[in-house]
Amino acid sequence: MADSNTIRLRVFSLNCWGIRYLSKHCRERYAMIGELLSREEHDIVLLQEVWSEKDFLCLKRKLSSTHPHSHYFKSGVIGSGMATFSRHRIHDAFLYRYSLNGYPYMAHHGDWFGGKAVGMVILNIGRLAAHVYVTHLHAEYCREKDSYLPHRVVQAWELQQFIRHTSSGADLVILAGDLNLHPQDLGNRLLRTYTGLRDSYTETAKFDGCEDGITLISDNPFINPKELCPFEKGIRIDYILYKGSGRVSIQCESLSTTKGSVPDHPFPYSDHEALSADLQLQTLTQQAGGDETRAEQDCAAGKLAELVDIVTEARTEVKVGLYCAERMRYTAARTGVMGMALLLLELAIAAVPWLALRADQPFPRASFYLLGVLCFAILITTFLLYIFYSMEVKALQGAEDQMRLAVGSLQERLRGFPLAQPLNRLCRPLDGQDPCPLEPEE
């Protein structure tokens, strides 16, 4: 390949933990982040948890010379928190908000108010069309009793669907963000296997950063080590994923992360570590397609079989979440009926003085009014909860139906492959080529 066909691309990702008035040293850390980005001059910058638009505008002014193009994704009550800065012109942008995102009454977690979503921008890098995605999935607050697991699985399912259906014309695809998923978690496997995205940490030729690539380290002063149990050193939940196409081959030349402390500063950039990936893009010459070899058929069959297992596992988790949501909806309805019965009983008691002449009210007036207010509050609360749980049930049912169709389609395609080789045979991509993404028929 000629040098003219090679392009180098630097990608940066960071969860900024930028909650105004709540996050520690928020203003100072944004100034540090702005200095870092101005100095390093990445081609694409993908940020999460930039909750205040004022902070985004401040970064935009600071980066106007190095990253003249930017976009801020707005969603939810307080915003999606996602922002993109680029040296290349942004030609289009789109936001998809996840159908499930926690519970509004879990205000101390705050995910529901954030409007978690996936944002997409389309860039032209030379003559190549790049679809760049940034996302932030629901947090995992307790690994042993993870009540948000079905929501996170549905978010991963919707994320892979969104990427597959919007990247068909892209020469290269990049996804970065805080996935809140460990490398072998179900949602992570579902996302990477279905889309064909490659993890820059496992693919890079050179790595400089925290041990095992962890991005939430116990040594960070903003982190409570108890929240990382049972992972004493930390966890890896932030990623830069990528894939090429028939026109472009992508290799990750190097990946680096920050290591907690920042030289000449008393605190780090964030509670998460930043990721910086150096990607090499190489334009491929068009070659006439030929018949698939037996090895390629075995590779595709093995991938399909693996994907069937993963989608089936995801469908099981969604069914568990659906059962829990239906129980919560039933509990809300039953509590509402009890509140209604109490309110009707109180109205009947209130009607006694009107029906029986000269009869006095049997209850003290203050207690009577207090009970009425309590019954009315129960009715309103349970009514709102019933509506919310009904929406959750519908979203989980929709995701489960989509997964059922996907499994059927994958199994149908799998039956079309010869079974001369075991389906669990290891399959390696050809040199210089990206693993072909699996895109089931719609």
GROMACS .gro file of C-alpha atoms in nm:
model
  442
    1MET     CA    1   0.000   0.000   0.000
    2ALA     CA    2   0.117   0.346  -0.079
    3ASP     CA    3   0.164   0.595   0.201
    4SER     CA    4  -0.105   0.813   0.044
    5ASN     CA    5  -0.356   0.540   0.128
    6THR     CA    6  -0.271   0.547   0.499
    7ILE     CA    7  -0.441   0.780   0.747
    8ARG     CA    8  -0.368   0.808   1.117
    9LEU     CA    9  -0.653   0.896   1.349
   10ARG     CA   10  -0.632   0.983   1.720
   11VAL     CA   11  -0.944   0.920   1.930
   12PHE     CA   12  -0.998   1.036   2.289
   13SER     CA   13  -1.270   0.929   2.534
   14LEU     CA   14  -1.337   1.035   2.893
   15ASN     CA   15  -1.618   1.023   3.146
   16CYS     CA   16  -1.573   1.372   3.292
   17TRP     CA   17  -1.787   1.329   3.609
   18GLY     CA   18  -1.906   1.684   3.560
   19ILE     CA   19  -2.200   1.732   3.797
   20ARG     CA   20  -2.203   2.101   3.879
   21TYR     CA   21  -2.199   2.180   4.252
   22LEU     CA   22  -2.180   1.808   4.338
   23SER     CA   23  -1.867   1.672   4.170
   24LYS     CA   24  -1.546   1.765   4.348
   25HIS     CA   25  -1.323   2.031   4.187
   26CYS     CA   26  -1.548   2.035   3.881
   27ARG     CA   27  -1.440   2.373   3.741
   28GLU     CA   28  -1.070   2.306   3.796
   29ARG     CA   29  -1.091   1.964   3.633
   30TYR     CA   30  -1.265   2.103   3.325
   31ALA     CA   31  -0.981   2.352   3.290
   32MET     CA   32  -0.732   2.064   3.313
   33ILE     CA   33  -0.927   1.863   3.052
   34GLY     CA   34  -0.932   2.162   2.818
   35GLU     CA   35  -0.555   2.206   2.852
   36LEU     CA   36  -0.498   1.835   2.784
   37LEU     CA   37  -0.712   1.834   2.471
   38SER     CA   38  -0.556   2.155   2.338
   39ARG     CA   39  -0.209   2.011   2.388
   40GLU     CA   40  -0.264   1.660   2.253
   41GLU     CA   41  -0.471   1.764   1.947
   42HIS     CA   42  -0.676   1.447   1.903
   43ASP     CA   43  -0.876   1.415   1.583
   44ILE     CA   44  -1.195   1.306   1.762
   45VAL     CA   45  -1.290   1.371   2.125
   46LEU     CA   46  -1.584   1.189   2.282
   47LEU     CA   47  -1.689   1.299   2.630
   48GLN     CA   48  -1.949   1.170   2.874
   49GLU     CA   49  -2.106   1.322   3.187
   50VAL     CA   50  -2.071   1.680   3.070
   51TRP     CA   51  -2.400   1.748   3.245
   52SER     CA   52  -2.396   2.125   3.217
   53GLU     CA   53  -2.422   2.293   2.877
   54LYS     CA   54  -2.229   2.587   3.024
   55ASP     CA   55  -1.931   2.356   3.077
   56PHE     CA   56  -1.963   2.233   2.718
   57LEU     CA   57  -1.964   2.589   2.587
   58CYS     CA   58  -1.659   2.667   2.800
   59LEU     CA   59  -1.474   2.370   2.649
   60LYS     CA   60  -1.594   2.470   2.304
   61ARG     CA   61  -1.437   2.817   2.339
   62LYS     CA   62  -1.113   2.671   2.470
   63LEU     CA   63  -1.090   2.415   2.188
   64SER     CA   64  -1.205   2.644   1.906
   65SER     CA   65  -0.861   2.651   1.744
   66THR     CA   66  -0.775   2.281   1.775
   67HIS     CA   67  -1.125   2.130   1.741
   68PRO     CA   68  -1.341   2.378   1.548
   69HIS     CA   69  -1.634   2.137   1.509
   70SER     CA   70  -1.845   2.015   1.800
   71HIS     CA   71  -2.187   1.889   1.899
   72TYR     CA   72  -2.368   1.857   2.233
   73PHE     CA   73  -2.636   1.589   2.265
   74LYS     CA   74  -2.942   1.702   2.461
   75SER     CA   75  -3.174   1.450   2.625
   76GLY     CA   76  -3.369   1.378   2.942
   77VAL     CA   77  -3.423   1.612   3.235
   78ILE     CA   78  -3.063   1.724   3.281
   79GLY     CA   79  -2.923   1.620   2.942
   80SER     CA   80  -2.743   1.316   2.807
   81GLY     CA   81  -2.405   1.450   2.921
   82MET     CA   82  -2.243   1.354   2.588
   83ALA     CA   83  -2.036   1.585   2.372
   84THR     CA   84  -1.821   1.549   2.062
   85PHE     CA   85  -1.531   1.764   1.943
   86SER     CA   86  -1.362   1.709   1.609
   87ARG     CA   87  -1.094   1.846   1.380
   88HIS     CA   88  -1.305   1.724   1.088
   89ARG     CA   89  -1.633   1.880   0.988
   90ILE     CA   90  -1.945   1.722   1.138
   91HIS     CA   91  -2.195   1.674   0.855
   92ASP     CA   92  -2.478   1.515   1.049
   93ALA     CA   93  -2.575   1.422   1.403
   94PHE     CA   94  -2.845   1.210   1.559
   95LEU     CA   95  -2.944   1.095   1.908
   96TYR     CA   96  -3.130   0.779   2.009
   97ARG     CA   97  -3.257   0.761   2.366
   98TYR     CA   98  -3.275   0.417   2.528
   99SER     CA   99  -3.624   0.292   2.607
  100LEU     CA  100  -3.519   0.177   2.957
  101ASN     CA  101  -3.296   0.369   3.192
  102GLY     CA  102  -3.353   0.290   3.557
  103TYR     CA  103  -3.625   0.416   3.788
  104PRO     CA  104  -3.729   0.775   3.868
  105TYR     CA  105  -3.776   0.701   4.237
  106MET     CA  106  -3.409   0.594   4.264
  107ALA     CA  107  -3.315   0.961   4.270
  108HIS     CA  108  -2.986   0.899   4.453
  109HIS     CA  109  -2.863   0.702   4.151
  110GLY     CA  110  -2.979   0.965   3.904
  111ASP     CA  111  -2.952   0.758   3.584
  112TRP     CA  112  -3.319   0.803   3.492
  113PHE     CA  113  -3.288   1.183   3.501
  114GLY     CA  114  -2.980   1.173   3.276
  115GLY     CA  115  -3.162   1.044   2.969
  116LYS     CA  116  -2.899   0.785   2.874
  117ALA     CA  117  -2.866   0.756   2.497
  118VAL     CA  118  -2.631   0.693   2.205
  119GLY     CA  119  -2.521   0.987   1.994
  120MET     CA  120  -2.394   0.962   1.637
  121VAL     CA  121  -2.201   1.206   1.424
  122ILE     CA  122  -2.097   1.158   1.061
  123LEU     CA  123  -1.757   1.287   0.955
  124ASN     CA  124  -1.561   1.288   0.633
  125ILE     CA  125  -1.198   1.193   0.695
  126GLY     CA  126  -1.038   1.253   0.361
  127ARG     CA  127  -1.257   1.058   0.122
  128LEU     CA  128  -1.376   0.820   0.391
  129ALA     CA  129  -1.715   0.836   0.562
  130ALA     CA  130  -1.677   0.784   0.937
  131HIS     CA  131  -1.973   0.710   1.164
  132VAL     CA  132  -1.871   0.795   1.519
  133TYR     CA  133  -2.082   0.695   1.819
  134VAL     CA  134  -2.064   0.799   2.184
  135THR     CA  135  -2.272   0.644   2.459
  136HIS     CA  136  -2.313   0.602   2.834
  137LEU     CA  137  -2.503   0.301   2.966
  138HIS     CA  138  -2.675   0.258   3.302
  139ALA     CA  139  -2.439   0.214   3.596
  140GLU     CA  140  -2.394  -0.109   3.791
  141TYR     CA  141  -2.432  -0.027   4.159
  142CYS     CA  142  -2.422  -0.379   4.305
  143ARG     CA  143  -2.279  -0.669   4.108
  144GLU     CA  144  -2.423  -0.937   4.339
  145LYS     CA  145  -2.779  -0.798   4.331
  146ASP     CA  146  -2.790  -0.603   4.007
  147SER     CA  147  -3.151  -0.491   3.970
  148TYR     CA  148  -3.054  -0.286   3.663
  149LEU     CA  149  -2.910  -0.577   3.463
  150PRO     CA  150  -3.218  -0.623   3.237
  151HIS     CA  151  -3.214  -0.249   3.161
  152ARG     CA  152  -2.845  -0.258   3.072
  153VAL     CA  153  -2.894  -0.566   2.851
  154VAL     CA  154  -3.179  -0.392   2.666
  155GLN     CA  155  -2.959  -0.082   2.626
  156ALA     CA  156  -2.679  -0.295   2.478
  157TRP     CA  157  -2.934  -0.460   2.247
  158GLU     CA  158  -3.068  -0.125   2.128
  159LEU     CA  159  -2.714   0.009   2.091
  160GLN     CA  160  -2.605  -0.273   1.859
  161GLN     CA  161  -2.928  -0.235   1.660
  162PHE     CA  162  -2.873   0.137   1.623
  163ILE     CA  163  -2.512   0.091   1.509
  164ARG     CA  164  -2.596  -0.185   1.259
  165HIS     CA  165  -2.889   0.001   1.105
  166THR     CA  166  -2.712   0.339   1.078
  167SER     CA  167  -2.361   0.234   0.972
  168SER     CA  168  -2.432   0.036   0.655
  169GLY     CA  169  -2.280   0.307   0.433
  170ALA     CA  170  -1.983   0.386   0.659
  171ASP     CA  171  -1.622   0.320   0.566
  172LEU     CA  172  -1.525   0.306   0.933
  173VAL     CA  173  -1.717   0.290   1.261
  174ILE     CA  174  -1.595   0.412   1.600
  175LEU     CA  175  -1.778   0.369   1.931
  176ALA     CA  176  -1.647   0.513   2.256
  177GLY     CA  177  -1.787   0.575   2.599
  178ASP     CA  178  -1.858   0.449   2.946
  179LEU     CA  179  -2.041   0.121   2.880
  180ASN     CA  180  -2.054   0.024   3.249
  181LEU     CA  181  -1.986  -0.331   3.128
  182HIS     CA  182  -1.695  -0.558   3.215
  183PRO     CA  183  -1.516  -0.713   2.914
  184GLN     CA  184  -1.696  -1.050   2.949
  185ASP     CA  185  -2.035  -0.917   3.059
  186LEU     CA  186  -2.336  -1.027   2.857
  187GLY     CA  187  -2.408  -0.680   2.718
  188ASN     CA  188  -2.048  -0.638   2.604
  189ARG     CA  189  -2.040  -0.974   2.427
  190LEU     CA  190  -2.376  -0.902   2.266
  191LEU     CA  191  -2.257  -0.566   2.137
  192ARG     CA  192  -1.920  -0.676   2.000
  193THR     CA  193  -2.031  -1.007   1.849
  194TYR     CA  194  -2.336  -0.865   1.675
  195THR     CA  195  -2.165  -0.556   1.531
  196GLY     CA  196  -1.815  -0.692   1.469
  197LEU     CA  197  -1.662  -0.404   1.667
  198ARG     CA  198  -1.309  -0.465   1.794
  199ASP     CA  199  -1.178  -0.365   2.137
  200SER     CA  200  -0.879  -0.134   2.107
  201TYR     CA  201  -0.730  -0.271   2.431
  202THR     CA  202  -0.718  -0.631   2.310
  203GLU     CA  203  -0.621  -0.536   1.954
  204THR     CA  204  -0.353  -0.274   2.016
  205ALA     CA  205   0.010  -0.337   1.934
  206LYS     CA  206   0.127  -0.109   2.216
  207PHE     CA  207  -0.039  -0.025   2.547
  208ASP     CA  208   0.059   0.232   2.808
  209GLY     CA  209  -0.173   0.269   3.103
  210CYS     CA  210  -0.317   0.110   3.412
  211GLU     CA  211  -0.273  -0.261   3.473
  212ASP     CA  212  -0.517  -0.475   3.272
  213GLY     CA  213  -0.646  -0.156   3.109
  214ILE     CA  214  -0.870  -0.072   3.405
  215THR     CA  215  -1.039   0.267   3.379
  216LEU     CA  216  -1.194   0.288   3.727
  217ILE     CA  217  -0.902   0.242   3.965
  218SER     CA  218  -0.910   0.207   4.342
  219ASP     CA  219  -0.623   0.457   4.383
  220ASN     CA  220  -0.830   0.742   4.240
  221PRO     CA  221  -0.907   0.989   4.524
  222PHE     CA  222  -1.260   1.040   4.389
  223ILE     CA  223  -1.338   0.666   4.417
  224ASN     CA  224  -1.464   0.482   4.723
  225PRO     CA  225  -1.275   0.147   4.714
  226LYS     CA  226  -1.573  -0.027   4.877
  227GLU     CA  227  -1.777   0.042   4.563
  228LEU     CA  228  -1.532  -0.163   4.355
  229CYS     CA  229  -1.562  -0.482   4.562
  230PRO     CA  230  -1.477  -0.756   4.487
  231PHE     CA  231  -1.234  -0.598   4.235
  232GLU     CA  232  -0.957  -0.461   4.454
  233LYS     CA  233  -0.751  -0.294   4.180
  234GLY     CA  234  -1.041  -0.161   3.977
  235ILE     CA  235  -1.251  -0.242   3.671
  236ARG     CA  236  -1.243  -0.178   3.297
  237ILE     CA  237  -1.573  -0.029   3.183
  238ASP     CA  238  -1.464   0.247   2.939
  239TYR     CA  239  -1.390   0.151   2.579
  240ILE     CA  240  -1.288   0.264   2.235
  241LEU     CA  241  -1.426   0.015   1.982
  242TYR     CA  242  -1.383   0.025   1.605
  243LYS     CA  243  -1.424  -0.163   1.279
  244GLY     CA  244  -1.347  -0.109   0.915
  245SER     CA  245  -1.523  -0.211   0.596
  246GLY     CA  246  -1.457  -0.353   0.253
  247ARG     CA  247  -1.283  -0.028   0.163
  248VAL     CA  248  -1.084   0.037   0.481
  249SER     CA  249  -0.873  -0.175   0.710
  250ILE     CA  250  -0.816  -0.041   1.064
  251GLN     CA  251  -0.539  -0.130   1.307
  252CYS     CA  252  -0.489   0.009   1.656
  253GLU     CA  253  -0.124   0.111   1.672
  254SER     CA  254  -0.131   0.218   2.037
  255LEU     CA  255  -0.366   0.273   2.328
  256SER     CA  256  -0.297   0.470   2.642
  257THR     CA  257  -0.488   0.564   2.955
  258THR     CA  258  -0.426   0.816   3.226
  259LYS     CA  259  -0.300   0.669   3.551
  260GLY     CA  260  -0.491   0.853   3.819
  261SER     CA  261  -0.271   1.142   3.926
  262VAL     CA  262  -0.186   1.428   3.692
  263PRO     CA  263   0.160   1.587   3.705
  264ASP     CA  264   0.165   1.930   3.869
  265HIS     CA  265  -0.199   1.894   3.983
  266PRO     CA  266  -0.335   1.772   4.317
  267PHE     CA  267  -0.615   1.561   4.168
  268PRO     CA  268  -0.690   1.361   3.849
  269TYR     CA  269  -0.901   1.463   3.551
  270SER     CA  270  -1.201   1.260   3.666
  271ASP     CA  271  -1.308   0.956   3.866
  272HIS     CA  272  -1.261   0.761   3.540
  273GLU     CA  273  -0.940   0.730   3.342
  274ALA     CA  274  -0.917   0.880   2.995
  275LEU     CA  275  -0.847   0.664   2.689
  276SER     CA  276  -0.647   0.768   2.384
  277ALA     CA  277  -0.621   0.540   2.079
  278ASP     CA  278  -0.402   0.585   1.773
  279LEU     CA  279  -0.570   0.417   1.478
  280GLN     CA  280  -0.418   0.350   1.137
  281LEU     CA  281  -0.661   0.350   0.845
  282GLN     CA  282  -0.556   0.187   0.521
  283THR     CA  283  -0.758   0.208   0.202
  284LEU     CA  284  -0.799  -0.132   0.037
  285THR     CA  285  -0.796  -0.192  -0.336
  286GLN     CA  286  -1.123  -0.326  -0.472
  287GLN     CA  287  -1.103  -0.697  -0.544
  288ALA     CA  288  -1.349  -0.916  -0.723
  289GLY     CA  289  -1.541  -1.137  -0.487
  290GLY     CA  290  -1.500  -1.513  -0.515
  291ASP     CA  291  -1.656  -1.821  -0.369
  292GLU     CA  292  -1.615  -1.862   0.005
  293THR     CA  293  -1.359  -2.115   0.121
  294ARG     CA  294  -1.450  -2.391   0.363
  295ALA     CA  295  -1.250  -2.212   0.636
  296GLU     CA  296  -1.450  -1.894   0.584
  297GLN     CA  297  -1.774  -2.091   0.597
  298ASP     CA  298  -1.669  -2.260   0.920
  299CYS     CA  299  -1.574  -1.918   1.061
  300ALA     CA  300  -1.913  -1.768   0.978
  301ALA     CA  301  -2.098  -2.073   1.112
  302GLY     CA  302  -1.902  -2.060   1.436
  303LYS     CA  303  -1.980  -1.693   1.478
  304LEU     CA  304  -2.348  -1.750   1.411
  305ALA     CA  305  -2.363  -2.032   1.666
  306GLU     CA  306  -2.192  -1.813   1.925
  307LEU     CA  307  -2.432  -1.530   1.852
  308VAL     CA  308  -2.734  -1.758   1.892
  309ASP     CA  309  -2.611  -1.852   2.241
  310ILE     CA  310  -2.549  -1.490   2.337
  311VAL     CA  311  -2.887  -1.364   2.217
  312THR     CA  312  -3.059  -1.656   2.392
  313GLU     CA  313  -2.880  -1.566   2.715
  314ALA     CA  314  -2.981  -1.201   2.673
  315ARG     CA  315  -3.339  -1.306   2.610
  316THR     CA  316  -3.338  -1.503   2.937
  317GLU     CA  317  -3.219  -1.197   3.132
  318VAL     CA  318  -3.489  -0.983   2.970
  319LYS     CA  319  -3.752  -1.240   3.068
  320VAL     CA  320  -3.632  -1.222   3.430
  321GLY     CA  321  -3.663  -0.843   3.420
  322LEU     CA  322  -4.008  -0.875   3.261
  323TYR     CA  323  -4.128  -1.105   3.540
  324CYS     CA  324  -4.004  -0.859   3.805
  325ALA     CA  325  -4.164  -0.562   3.627
  326GLU     CA  326  -4.498  -0.742   3.600
  327ARG     CA  327  -4.487  -0.823   3.972
  328MET     CA  328  -4.411  -0.461   4.059
  329ARG     CA  329  -4.697  -0.345   3.836
  330TYR     CA  330  -4.933  -0.588   4.009
  331THR     CA  331  -4.817  -0.464   4.351
  332ALA     CA  332  -4.877  -0.103   4.247
  333ALA     CA  333  -5.226  -0.191   4.121
  334ARG     CA  334  -5.316  -0.380   4.438
  335THR     CA  335  -5.191  -0.098   4.659
  336GLY     CA  336  -5.393   0.149   4.453
  337VAL     CA  337  -5.709  -0.059   4.499
  338MET     CA  338  -5.651  -0.062   4.876
  339GLY     CA  339  -5.604   0.315   4.873
  340MET     CA  340  -5.925   0.355   4.676
  341ALA     CA  341  -6.114   0.133   4.922
  342LEU     CA  342  -5.990   0.341   5.217
  343LEU     CA  343  -6.088   0.661   5.041
  344LEU     CA  344  -6.438   0.528   4.967
  345LEU     CA  345  -6.472   0.413   5.329
  346GLU     CA  346  -6.376   0.758   5.450
  347LEU     CA  347  -6.627   0.920   5.215
  348ALA     CA  348  -6.895   0.687   5.352
  349ILE     CA  349  -6.807   0.788   5.707
  350ALA     CA  350  -6.816   1.153   5.606
  351ALA     CA  351  -7.168   1.104   5.470
  352VAL     CA  352  -7.304   0.974   5.806
  353PRO     CA  353  -7.380   1.322   5.950
  354TRP     CA  354  -7.569   1.409   5.632
  355LEU     CA  355  -7.775   1.090   5.632
  356ALA     CA  356  -7.845   1.078   6.005
  357LEU     CA  357  -7.990   1.406   6.124
  358ARG     CA  358  -7.809   1.574   6.412
  359ALA     CA  359  -7.541   1.302   6.417
  360ASP     CA  360  -7.194   1.418   6.514
  361GLN     CA  361  -6.878   1.328   6.318
  362PRO     CA  362  -6.740   1.009   6.480
  363PHE     CA  363  -6.375   1.104   6.413
  364PRO     CA  364  -6.173   1.413   6.504
  365ARG     CA  365  -6.171   1.647   6.207
  366ALA     CA  366  -5.789   1.675   6.189
  367SER     CA  367  -5.743   1.296   6.181
  368PHE     CA  368  -6.020   1.266   5.926
  369TYR     CA  369  -5.855   1.513   5.687
  370LEU     CA  370  -5.511   1.361   5.741
  371LEU     CA  371  -5.640   1.016   5.650
  372GLY     CA  372  -5.804   1.160   5.338
  373VAL     CA  373  -5.481   1.323   5.226
  374LEU     CA  374  -5.294   0.996   5.286
  375CYS     CA  375  -5.542   0.795   5.079
  376PHE     CA  376  -5.527   1.049   4.797
  377ALA     CA  377  -5.142   1.044   4.802
  378ILE     CA  378  -5.146   0.663   4.781
  379LEU     CA  379  -5.379   0.677   4.484
  380ILE     CA  380  -5.166   0.930   4.294
  381THR     CA  381  -4.837   0.750   4.371
  382THR     CA  382  -4.962   0.405   4.276
  383PHE     CA  383  -5.124   0.542   3.960
  384LEU     CA  384  -4.794   0.694   3.847
  385LEU     CA  385  -4.603   0.377   3.939
  386TYR     CA  386  -4.852   0.164   3.749
  387ILE     CA  387  -4.802   0.378   3.439
  388PHE     CA  388  -4.422   0.359   3.473
  389TYR     CA  389  -4.417  -0.018   3.525
  390SER     CA  390  -4.655  -0.063   3.231
  391MET     CA  391  -4.408   0.128   3.013
  392GLU     CA  392  -4.123  -0.087   3.144
  393VAL     CA  393  -4.321  -0.406   3.073
  394LYS     CA  394  -4.393  -0.291   2.716
  395ALA     CA  395  -4.027  -0.206   2.653
  396LEU     CA  396  -3.907  -0.542   2.790
  397GLN     CA  397  -4.172  -0.728   2.590
  398GLY     CA  398  -4.065  -0.544   2.275
  399ALA     CA  399  -3.697  -0.629   2.329
  400GLU     CA  400  -3.781  -0.993   2.402
  401ASP     CA  401  -3.989  -1.016   2.084
  402GLN     CA  402  -3.703  -0.869   1.879
  403MET     CA  403  -3.458  -1.116   2.030
  404ARG     CA  404  -3.693  -1.407   1.955
  405LEU     CA  405  -3.708  -1.301   1.589
  406ALA     CA  406  -3.330  -1.258   1.579
  407VAL     CA  407  -3.267  -1.607   1.720
  408GLY     CA  408  -3.504  -1.757   1.464
  409SER     CA  409  -3.332  -1.574   1.179
  410LEU     CA  410  -2.985  -1.673   1.301
  411GLN     CA  411  -3.084  -2.039   1.339
  412GLU     CA  412  -3.231  -2.036   0.988
  413ARG     CA  413  -2.907  -1.897   0.847
  414LEU     CA  414  -2.707  -2.147   1.051
  415ARG     CA  415  -2.892  -2.440   0.893
  416GLY     CA  416  -2.766  -2.323   0.553
  417PHE     CA  417  -2.400  -2.392   0.643
  418PRO     CA  418  -2.233  -2.732   0.591
  419LEU     CA  419  -2.151  -2.910   0.917
  420ALA     CA  420  -1.819  -3.060   0.811
  421GLN     CA  421  -1.630  -2.876   1.086
  422PRO     CA  422  -1.720  -2.820   1.458
  423LEU     CA  423  -1.901  -2.492   1.508
  424ASN     CA  424  -1.683  -2.399   1.806
  425ARG     CA  425  -1.370  -2.400   1.595
  426LEU     CA  426  -1.152  -2.098   1.656
  427CYS     CA  427  -1.173  -1.851   1.371
  428ARG     CA  428  -0.907  -1.592   1.304
  429PRO     CA  429  -0.941  -1.302   1.058
  430LEU     CA  430  -0.714  -1.291   0.755
  431ASP     CA  431  -0.408  -1.069   0.782
  432GLY     CA  432  -0.487  -0.704   0.722
  433GLN     CA  433  -0.862  -0.754   0.732
  434ASP     CA  434  -1.121  -0.682   0.998
  435PRO     CA  435  -1.344  -0.963   1.120
  436CYS     CA  436  -1.659  -0.951   0.911
  437PRO     CA  437  -1.952  -0.818   1.115
  438LEU     CA  438  -2.254  -1.040   1.153
  439GLU     CA  439  -2.564  -0.863   1.039
  440PRO     CA  440  -2.870  -1.089   1.047
  441GLU     CA  441  -3.135  -1.032   0.789
  442GLU     CA  442  -3.397  -0.784   0.894
   0.00000   0.00000   0.00000
